[in-house]
mmCIF file of C-alpha atoms in Angstrom:
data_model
loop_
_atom_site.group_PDB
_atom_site.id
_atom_site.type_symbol
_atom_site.label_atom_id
_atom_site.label_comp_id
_atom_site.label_asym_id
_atom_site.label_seq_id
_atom_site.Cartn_x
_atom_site.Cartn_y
_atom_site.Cartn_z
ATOM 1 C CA UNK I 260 -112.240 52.194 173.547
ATOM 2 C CA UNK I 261 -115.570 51.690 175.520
ATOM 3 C CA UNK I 262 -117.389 49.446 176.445
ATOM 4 C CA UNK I 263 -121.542 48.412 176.166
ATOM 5 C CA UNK I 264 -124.374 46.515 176.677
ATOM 6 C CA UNK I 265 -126.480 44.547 174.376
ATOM 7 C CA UNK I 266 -130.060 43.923 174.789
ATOM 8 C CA UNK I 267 -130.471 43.933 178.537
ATOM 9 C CA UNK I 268 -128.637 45.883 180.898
ATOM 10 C CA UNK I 269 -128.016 42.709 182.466
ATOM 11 C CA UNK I 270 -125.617 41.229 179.322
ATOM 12 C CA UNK I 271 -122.352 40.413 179.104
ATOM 13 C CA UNK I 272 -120.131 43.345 178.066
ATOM 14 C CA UNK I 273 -118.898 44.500 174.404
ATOM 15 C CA UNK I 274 -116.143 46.169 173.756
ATOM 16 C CA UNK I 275 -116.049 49.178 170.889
ATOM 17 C CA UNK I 276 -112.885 51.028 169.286
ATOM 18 C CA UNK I 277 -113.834 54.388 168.321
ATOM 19 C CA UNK I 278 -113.066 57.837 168.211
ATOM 20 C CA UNK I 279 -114.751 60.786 167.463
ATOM 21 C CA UNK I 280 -113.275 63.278 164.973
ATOM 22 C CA UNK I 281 -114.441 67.077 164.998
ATOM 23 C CA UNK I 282 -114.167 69.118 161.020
ATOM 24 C CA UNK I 283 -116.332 72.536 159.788
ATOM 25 C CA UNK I 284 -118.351 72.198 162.952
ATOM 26 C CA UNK I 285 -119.654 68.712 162.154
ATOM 27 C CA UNK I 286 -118.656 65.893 164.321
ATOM 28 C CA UNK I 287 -117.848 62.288 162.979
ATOM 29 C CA UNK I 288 -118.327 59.355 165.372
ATOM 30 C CA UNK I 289 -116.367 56.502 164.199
ATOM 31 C CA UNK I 290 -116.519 53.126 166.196
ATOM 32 C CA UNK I 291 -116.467 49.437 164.792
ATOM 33 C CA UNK I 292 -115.086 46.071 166.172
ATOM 34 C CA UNK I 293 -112.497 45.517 164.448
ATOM 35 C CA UNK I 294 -109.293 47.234 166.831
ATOM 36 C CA UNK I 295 -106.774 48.039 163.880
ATOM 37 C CA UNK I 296 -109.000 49.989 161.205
ATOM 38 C CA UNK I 297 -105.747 50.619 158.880
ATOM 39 C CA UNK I 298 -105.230 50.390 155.073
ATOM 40 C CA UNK I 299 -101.657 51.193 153.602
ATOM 41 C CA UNK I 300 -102.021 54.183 151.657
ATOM 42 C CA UNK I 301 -98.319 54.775 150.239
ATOM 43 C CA UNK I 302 -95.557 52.507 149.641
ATOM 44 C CA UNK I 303 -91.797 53.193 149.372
ATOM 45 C CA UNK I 304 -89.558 51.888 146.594
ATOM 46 C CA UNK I 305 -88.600 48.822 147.027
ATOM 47 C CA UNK I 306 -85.340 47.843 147.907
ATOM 48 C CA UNK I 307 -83.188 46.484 145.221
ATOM 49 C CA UNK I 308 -81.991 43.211 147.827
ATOM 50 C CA UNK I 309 -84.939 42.156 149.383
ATOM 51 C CA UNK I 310 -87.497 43.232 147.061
ATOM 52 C CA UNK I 311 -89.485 44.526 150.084
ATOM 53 C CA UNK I 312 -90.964 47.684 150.643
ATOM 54 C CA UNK I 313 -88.303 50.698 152.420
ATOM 55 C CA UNK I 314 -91.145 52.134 154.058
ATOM 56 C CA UNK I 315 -94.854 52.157 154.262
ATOM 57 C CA UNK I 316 -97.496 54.563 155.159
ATOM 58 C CA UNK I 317 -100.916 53.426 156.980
ATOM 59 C CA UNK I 318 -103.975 55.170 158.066
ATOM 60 C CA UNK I 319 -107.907 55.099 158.304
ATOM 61 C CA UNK I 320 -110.490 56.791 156.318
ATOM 62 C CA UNK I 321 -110.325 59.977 158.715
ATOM 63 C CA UNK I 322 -106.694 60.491 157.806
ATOM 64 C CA UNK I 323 -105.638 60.477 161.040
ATOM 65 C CA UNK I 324 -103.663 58.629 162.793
ATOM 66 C CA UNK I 325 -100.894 58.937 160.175
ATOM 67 C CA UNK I 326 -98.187 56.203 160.537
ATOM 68 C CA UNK I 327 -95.463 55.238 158.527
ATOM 69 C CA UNK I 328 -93.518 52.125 159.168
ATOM 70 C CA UNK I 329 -89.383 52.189 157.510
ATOM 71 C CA UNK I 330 -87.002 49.132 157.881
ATOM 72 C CA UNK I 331 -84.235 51.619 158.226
ATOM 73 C CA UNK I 332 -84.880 54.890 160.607
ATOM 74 C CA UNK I 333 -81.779 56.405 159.401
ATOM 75 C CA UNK I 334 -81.948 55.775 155.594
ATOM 76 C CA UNK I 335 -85.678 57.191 155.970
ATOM 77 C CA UNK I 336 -85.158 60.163 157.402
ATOM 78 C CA UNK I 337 -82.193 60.953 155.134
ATOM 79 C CA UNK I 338 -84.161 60.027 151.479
ATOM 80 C CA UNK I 339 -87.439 60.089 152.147
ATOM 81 C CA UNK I 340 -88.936 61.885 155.584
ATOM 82 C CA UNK I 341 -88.976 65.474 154.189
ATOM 83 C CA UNK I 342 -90.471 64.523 150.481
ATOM 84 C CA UNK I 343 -93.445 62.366 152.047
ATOM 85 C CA UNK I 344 -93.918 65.092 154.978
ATOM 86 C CA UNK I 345 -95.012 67.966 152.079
ATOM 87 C CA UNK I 346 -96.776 64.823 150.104
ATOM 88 C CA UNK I 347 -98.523 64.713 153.421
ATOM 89 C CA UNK I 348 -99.181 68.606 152.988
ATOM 90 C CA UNK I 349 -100.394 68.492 150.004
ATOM 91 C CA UNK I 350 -102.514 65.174 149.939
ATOM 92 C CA UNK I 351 -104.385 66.472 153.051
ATOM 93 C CA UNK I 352 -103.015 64.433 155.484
ATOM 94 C CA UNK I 353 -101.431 66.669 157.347
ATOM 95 C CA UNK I 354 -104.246 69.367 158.834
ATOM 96 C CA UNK I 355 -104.486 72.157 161.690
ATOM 97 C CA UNK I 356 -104.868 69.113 163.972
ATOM 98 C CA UNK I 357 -102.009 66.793 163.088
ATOM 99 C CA UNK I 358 -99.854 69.852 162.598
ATOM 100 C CA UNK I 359 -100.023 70.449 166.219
ATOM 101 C CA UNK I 360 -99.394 67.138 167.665
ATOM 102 C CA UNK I 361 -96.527 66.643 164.982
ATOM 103 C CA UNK I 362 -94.853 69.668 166.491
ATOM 104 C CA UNK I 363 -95.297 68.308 170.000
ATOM 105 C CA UNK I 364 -93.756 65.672 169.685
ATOM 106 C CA UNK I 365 -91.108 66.645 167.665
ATOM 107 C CA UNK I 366 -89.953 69.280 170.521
#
């Protein structure tokens, strides 16, 4: 987040989300207004009660963050943690970067 002036240094101040991103020694700025940049990019099954969703996955166009959203922690990580983790592999989604901090905070 950060904030900035339009049109006079004297104006009232904006505020920017953003993040920069650094890949093959190119580096991508990406800031807009809008604080929750996210598009659901895999769905669960859906669950034969409700008819809702078991779990869905959200990110931005970088890839990163990577979140995924479950009604039922347990029932997740039983069925479906390990499947979507190498989907994550192979779909690029998981990268030198996110392999780190997924480590970290998994120890």
């Amino acid at each position: 987040m950060d904030s900035f002036l339009v049109n006079s240094p004297h104006s009232t101040p904006k505020v920017g989300f953003g993040y920069g991103i650094i890949h093959s020694k190119k580096v991508y700025i990406y800031v807009q207004e809008d604080p929750c940049p996210y598009q659901i990019v895999i769905t669960g099954p859906k669950s034969t009660g409700s008819g809702q969703y078991e779990y869905i996955v959200i990110t931005n166009w970088t890839k990163f963050p990577l979140v995924a959203m479950t009604r039922d922690l347990a029932q997740f990580n039983a069925n479906y943690r390990n499947k979507l983790i190498q989907r994550f592999r192979n779909e690029g989604y998981i990268h030198e970067f996110s392999e780190l901090v997924f480590f970290f905070f998994l120890n």
